[in-house]
PDB file of C-alpha atoms in Angstrom:
ATOM      1  CA  UNK A 455     -59.827  38.457  24.825  1.00 49.00           C
ATOM      2  CA  UNK A 456     -58.888  36.150  23.353  1.00 52.00           C
ATOM      3  CA  UNK A 457     -58.318  32.346  25.613  1.00 58.00           C
ATOM      4  CA  UNK A 458     -55.978  29.914  24.896  1.00 61.00           C
ATOM      5  CA  UNK A 459     -55.842  26.971  25.772  1.00 59.00           C
ATOM      6  CA  UNK A 460     -52.812  25.158  28.019  1.00 58.00           C
ATOM      7  CA  UNK A 461     -51.183  22.709  26.284  1.00 59.00           C
ATOM      8  CA  UNK A 462     -52.320  18.603  26.685  1.00 59.00           C
ATOM      9  CA  UNK A 463     -49.922  16.069  28.722  1.00 56.00           C
ATOM     10  CA  UNK A 464     -49.345  14.470  25.948  1.00 54.00           C
ATOM     11  CA  UNK A 465     -48.696  17.130  23.428  1.00 55.00           C
ATOM     12  CA  UNK A 466     -46.288  18.635  26.558  1.00 52.00           C
ATOM     13  CA  UNK A 467     -44.957  14.367  26.810  1.00 54.00           C
ATOM     14  CA  UNK A 468     -44.291  14.100  23.115  1.00 55.00           C
ATOM     15  CA  UNK A 469     -42.619  17.600  22.057  1.00 52.00           C
ATOM     16  CA  UNK A 470     -40.439  16.127  25.310  1.00 52.00           C
ATOM     17  CA  UNK A 471     -39.574  12.492  23.361  1.00 53.00           C
ATOM     18  CA  UNK A 472     -38.497  14.206  20.571  1.00 54.00           C
ATOM     19  CA  UNK A 473     -34.829  16.972  21.873  1.00 52.00           C
ATOM     20  CA  UNK A 474     -33.597  13.794  22.879  1.00 52.00           C
ATOM     21  CA  UNK A 475     -34.044  11.420  20.616  1.00 56.00           C
ATOM     22  CA  UNK A 476     -33.230  15.041  17.311  1.00 53.00           C
ATOM     23  CA  UNK A 477     -30.035  15.414  20.095  1.00 61.00           C
ATOM     24  CA  UNK A 478     -29.543  11.304  19.854  1.00 67.00           C
ATOM     25  CA  UNK A 479     -28.832  11.751  17.112  1.00 69.00           C
ATOM     26  CA  UNK A 480     -27.176  14.220  16.505  1.00 83.00           C
ATOM     27  CA  UNK A 481     -24.919  12.760  19.732  1.00 86.00           C
ATOM     28  CA  UNK A 482     -24.098   9.140  18.428  1.00 87.00           C
ATOM     29  CA  UNK A 483     -22.969  11.377  14.270  1.00 86.00           C
ATOM     30  CA  UNK A 484     -21.497  13.631  16.543  1.00 89.00           C
ATOM     31  CA  UNK A 485     -19.693  11.116  18.774  1.00 89.00           C
ATOM     32  CA  UNK A 486     -18.675   9.332  15.404  1.00 89.00           C
ATOM     33  CA  UNK A 487     -17.111  12.264  13.289  1.00 91.00           C
ATOM     34  CA  UNK A 488     -15.170  12.470  16.483  1.00 93.00           C
ATOM     35  CA  UNK A 489     -13.645   9.048  17.110  1.00 94.00           C
ATOM     36  CA  UNK A 490     -13.357   8.561  13.015  1.00 93.00           C
ATOM     37  CA  UNK A 491     -11.547  11.988  13.751  1.00 93.00           C
ATOM     38  CA  UNK A 492      -9.111  10.853  16.329  1.00 94.00           C
ATOM     39  CA  UNK A 493      -8.159   7.494  14.607  1.00 92.00           C
ATOM     40  CA  UNK A 494      -7.186   9.661  12.172  1.00 89.00           C
ATOM     41  CA  UNK A 495      -4.886  11.209  13.886  1.00 90.00           C
ATOM     42  CA  UNK A 496      -3.855   8.652  15.764  1.00 91.00           C
ATOM     43  CA  UNK A 497      -2.926   6.735  12.251  1.00 88.00           C
ATOM     44  CA  UNK A 498      -0.682  10.160  10.649  1.00 86.00           C
ATOM     45  CA  UNK A 499       1.023  10.091  14.237  1.00 88.00           C
ATOM     46  CA  UNK A 500       1.639   5.845  13.664  1.00 88.00           C
ATOM     47  CA  UNK A 501       2.498   5.886  10.176  1.00 86.00           C
ATOM     48  CA  UNK A 502       2.558   9.601   8.817  1.00 83.00           C
ATOM     49  CA  UNK A 503       0.668  11.192   6.439  1.00 78.00           C
ATOM     50  CA  UNK A 504      -1.615   8.800   4.106  1.00 75.00           C
ATOM     51  CA  UNK A 505       0.292   8.421   0.371  1.00 74.00           C
ATOM     52  CA  UNK A 506      -1.799  10.688  -2.070  1.00 76.00           C
ATOM     53  CA  UNK A 507      -3.693   9.368  -5.351  1.00 79.00           C
ATOM     54  CA  UNK A 508      -1.384   7.148  -7.912  1.00 79.00           C
ATOM     55  CA  UNK A 509      -0.821  10.301  -9.498  1.00 81.00           C
ATOM     56  CA  UNK A 510      -0.284  12.402  -6.953  1.00 83.00           C
ATOM     57  CA  UNK A 511       3.011  10.494  -6.715  1.00 82.00           C
ATOM     58  CA  UNK A 512       3.734  10.409 -10.246  1.00 81.00           C
ATOM     59  CA  UNK A 513       3.583  13.455  -9.781  1.00 82.00           C
ATOM     60  CA  UNK A 514       6.175  13.621  -7.040  1.00 85.00           C
ATOM     61  CA  UNK A 515       8.368  10.942  -9.261  1.00 84.00           C
ATOM     62  CA  UNK A 516       9.005  13.511 -11.821  1.00 82.00           C
ATOM     63  CA  UNK A 517       9.606  16.297  -9.809  1.00 83.00           C
ATOM     64  CA  UNK A 518      12.025  14.358  -7.613  1.00 86.00           C
ATOM     65  CA  UNK A 519      13.872  12.286 -10.699  1.00 83.00           C
ATOM     66  CA  UNK A 520      14.251  16.043 -12.465  1.00 79.00           C
ATOM     67  CA  UNK A 521      15.356  17.966  -9.907  1.00 80.00           C
ATOM     68  CA  UNK A 522      18.226  14.916  -9.376  1.00 81.00           C
ATOM     69  CA  UNK A 523      18.631  15.250 -12.833  1.00 74.00           C
ATOM     70  CA  UNK A 524      18.958  18.923 -12.690  1.00 70.00           C
ATOM     71  CA  UNK A 525      21.532  19.214  -9.264  1.00 73.00           C
ATOM     72  CA  UNK A 526      23.646  16.871 -11.298  1.00 68.00           C
ATOM     73  CA  UNK A 527      27.022  18.038 -12.217  1.00 63.00           C
ATOM     74  CA  UNK A 528      29.008  15.331 -14.358  1.00 60.00           C
ATOM     75  CA  UNK A 529      32.598  15.325 -14.582  1.00 59.00           C
ATOM     76  CA  UNK A 530      32.345  13.239 -18.266  1.00 56.00           C
ATOM     77  CA  UNK A 531      31.380  17.040 -20.083  1.00 54.00           C
ATOM     78  CA  UNK A 532      34.003  17.957 -18.720  1.00 55.00           C
ATOM     79  CA  UNK A 533      34.820  22.163 -18.087  1.00 54.00           C
ATOM     80  CA  UNK A 534      33.476  23.881 -20.918  1.00 53.00           C
ATOM     81  CA  UNK A 535      30.652  21.101 -21.550  1.00 58.00           C
ATOM     82  CA  UNK A 536      29.345  21.243 -18.320  1.00 64.00           C
ATOM     83  CA  UNK A 537      26.614  24.721 -18.297  1.00 69.00           C
ATOM     84  CA  UNK A 538      25.558  23.680 -21.967  1.00 73.00           C
ATOM     85  CA  UNK A 539      25.581  19.897 -20.885  1.00 70.00           C
ATOM     86  CA  UNK A 540      23.834  21.163 -17.683  1.00 73.00           C
ATOM     87  CA  UNK A 541      21.751  23.369 -19.752  1.00 78.00           C
ATOM     88  CA  UNK A 542      20.299  20.170 -22.032  1.00 79.00           C
ATOM     89  CA  UNK A 543      19.713  18.117 -18.914  1.00 76.00           C
ATOM     90  CA  UNK A 544      17.338  21.359 -17.608  1.00 78.00           C
ATOM     91  CA  UNK A 545      15.768  21.890 -21.081  1.00 84.00           C
ATOM     92  CA  UNK A 546      14.967  17.789 -21.670  1.00 83.00           C
ATOM     93  CA  UNK A 547      13.501  17.257 -18.391  1.00 80.00           C
ATOM     94  CA  UNK A 548      11.288  20.549 -18.759  1.00 84.00           C
ATOM     95  CA  UNK A 549       9.889  18.542 -22.046  1.00 86.00           C
ATOM     96  CA  UNK A 550       9.166  15.172 -20.399  1.00 82.00           C
ATOM     97  CA  UNK A 551       7.644  17.491 -17.208  1.00 83.00           C
ATOM     98  CA  UNK A 552       5.450  19.785 -19.385  1.00 85.00           C
ATOM     99  CA  UNK A 553       4.395  15.858 -21.921  1.00 84.00           C
ATOM    100  CA  UNK A 554       3.610  14.067 -18.406  1.00 81.00           C
ATOM    101  CA  UNK A 555       1.597  17.033 -16.974  1.00 85.00           C
ATOM    102  CA  UNK A 556      -1.253  16.930 -19.065  1.00 86.00           C
ATOM    103  CA  UNK A 557      -1.642  13.461 -18.609  1.00 83.00           C
ATOM    104  CA  UNK A 558      -1.944  12.904 -15.406  1.00 82.00           C
ATOM    105  CA  UNK A 559      -3.907  15.882 -15.120  1.00 85.00           C
ATOM    106  CA  UNK A 560      -6.013  14.564 -17.784  1.00 87.00           C
ATOM    107  CA  UNK A 561      -6.616  11.166 -16.705  1.00 84.00           C
ATOM    108  CA  UNK A 562      -6.007  10.484 -12.920  1.00 80.00           C
ATOM    109  CA  UNK A 563      -8.283   7.931 -12.083  1.00 85.00           C
ATOM    110  CA  UNK A 564      -5.767   5.910 -14.562  1.00 86.00           C
ATOM    111  CA  UNK A 565      -3.299   5.437 -12.718  1.00 82.00           C
ATOM    112  CA  UNK A 566      -5.088   4.324  -9.447  1.00 85.00           C
ATOM    113  CA  UNK A 567      -5.935   2.076 -12.092  1.00 88.00           C
ATOM    114  CA  UNK A 568      -2.697   1.398 -12.780  1.00 86.00           C
ATOM    115  CA  UNK A 569      -1.300   1.207  -9.199  1.00 86.00           C
ATOM    116  CA  UNK A 570      -4.509  -1.346  -7.911  1.00 88.00           C
ATOM    117  CA  UNK A 571      -3.567  -3.403 -11.427  1.00 92.00           C
ATOM    118  CA  UNK A 572       0.434  -3.356 -10.752  1.00 91.00           C
ATOM    119  CA  UNK A 573      -0.639  -4.131  -6.745  1.00 91.00           C
ATOM    120  CA  UNK A 574      -2.758  -7.429  -7.647  1.00 94.00           C
ATOM    121  CA  UNK A 575       0.055  -8.761 -10.326  1.00 94.00           C
ATOM    122  CA  UNK A 576       2.404  -8.560  -7.535  1.00 93.00           C
ATOM    123  CA  UNK A 577       0.525 -10.828  -5.336  1.00 93.00           C
ATOM    124  CA  UNK A 578       0.016 -13.063  -8.014  1.00 94.00           C
ATOM    125  CA  UNK A 579       3.964 -13.365  -8.445  1.00 94.00           C
ATOM    126  CA  UNK A 580       4.277 -13.288  -4.306  1.00 93.00           C
ATOM    127  CA  UNK A 581       1.630 -16.265  -3.518  1.00 93.00           C
ATOM    128  CA  UNK A 582       3.450 -18.102  -7.220  1.00 91.00           C
ATOM    129  CA  UNK A 583       6.339 -17.916  -5.450  1.00 92.00           C
ATOM    130  CA  UNK A 584       6.164 -18.950  -2.634  1.00 91.00           C
ATOM    131  CA  UNK A 585       3.860 -22.386  -4.056  1.00 87.00           C
ATOM    132  CA  UNK A 586       7.666 -23.251  -5.465  1.00 87.00           C
ATOM    133  CA  UNK A 587       8.920 -22.192  -2.078  1.00 87.00           C
ATOM    134  CA  UNK A 588       7.536 -24.651  -0.280  1.00 85.00           C
ATOM    135  CA  UNK A 589       7.869 -27.341  -3.356  1.00 82.00           C
ATOM    136  CA  UNK A 590      11.329 -27.114  -2.980  1.00 81.00           C
ATOM    137  CA  UNK A 591      11.498 -26.999   0.348  1.00 80.00           C
ATOM    138  CA  UNK A 592       9.341 -30.084   0.904  1.00 76.00           C
ATOM    139  CA  UNK A 593      11.170 -31.457  -1.726  1.00 72.00           C
ATOM    140  CA  UNK A 594      14.339 -31.324   0.368  1.00 67.00           C
ATOM    141  CA  UNK A 595      12.757 -32.404   3.404  1.00 68.00           C
ATOM    142  CA  UNK A 596      11.751 -35.644   2.100  1.00 67.00           C
ATOM    143  CA  UNK A 597      15.265 -36.008   0.546  1.00 66.00           C
ATOM    144  CA  UNK A 598      16.755 -35.488   4.223  1.00 64.00           C
ATOM    145  CA  UNK A 599      14.642 -37.423   4.887  1.00 68.00           C
ATOM    146  CA  UNK A 600      15.219 -40.915   2.413  1.00 64.00           C
ATOM    147  CA  UNK A 601      18.572 -40.232   3.770  1.00 63.00           C
ATOM    148  CA  UNK A 602      17.996 -40.643   7.493  1.00 64.00           C
ATOM    149  CA  UNK A 603      15.611 -43.723   6.571  1.00 66.00           C
ATOM    150  CA  UNK A 604      18.951 -45.025   4.658  1.00 61.00           C
ATOM    151  CA  UNK A 605      21.628 -44.127   7.691  1.00 60.00           C
ATOM    152  CA  UNK A 606      19.638 -46.080   9.861  1.00 59.00           C
ATOM    153  CA  UNK A 607      18.991 -49.107   7.674  1.00 53.00           C
ATOM    154  CA  UNK A 608      22.515 -49.343   7.630  1.00 50.00           C
ATOM    155  CA  UNK A 609      25.798 -50.554   8.985  1.00 52.00           C
ATOM    156  CA  UNK A 610      28.091 -47.681   7.540  1.00 51.00           C
ATOM    157  CA  UNK A 611      28.244 -44.347   8.576  1.00 57.00           C
ATOM    158  CA  UNK A 612      28.264 -43.650   4.845  1.00 58.00           C
ATOM    159  CA  UNK A 613      25.833 -42.125   2.879  1.00 63.00           C
ATOM    160  CA  UNK A 614      25.861 -45.262   0.367  1.00 68.00           C
ATOM    161  CA  UNK A 615      24.665 -48.577   0.899  1.00 71.00           C
ATOM    162  CA  UNK A 616      26.968 -51.923   1.779  1.00 73.00           C
ATOM    163  CA  UNK A 617      26.787 -54.163  -0.534  1.00 76.00           C
ATOM    164  CA  UNK A 618      28.113 -57.652  -0.466  1.00 74.00           C
ATOM    165  CA  UNK A 619      29.322 -59.776  -1.964  1.00 77.00           C
ATOM    166  CA  UNK A 620      29.952 -62.449  -1.656  1.00 66.00           C
TER     167      UNK A 620
END
């Protein structure tokens, strides 16, 4: 018979300490993940689905434009040329889609960079316009202030000054 020694108290306490730590780490990660998922669901409910990448948005735009062009029935072509013209429009739209699709597939990141650059240009333009508007409004306020000061000092009610000719 072999005798096995029971584990010492120190070993039991160390093992007991390790189990809750591992569980706490997992619980923390699980709680964070649950909070993140709940926040994403709340934002989706409030703002709708998040926009896709710029490449996906371009693909959606091309599809929407092509569907719209294909469904148009132009009175300019007349009754005789209508079906033939519509077939030509469909063919042009299909060629455009087939030209754009490989570019989107090969370079999806380029469209994200272009979208970011467009946002930066828009922010710069907005900043320039706001600065110019502030200068315009400051100049207008100064002009009104000058007119008010002249009216207070003068005798007349008009914007002009009275000149004594004697």
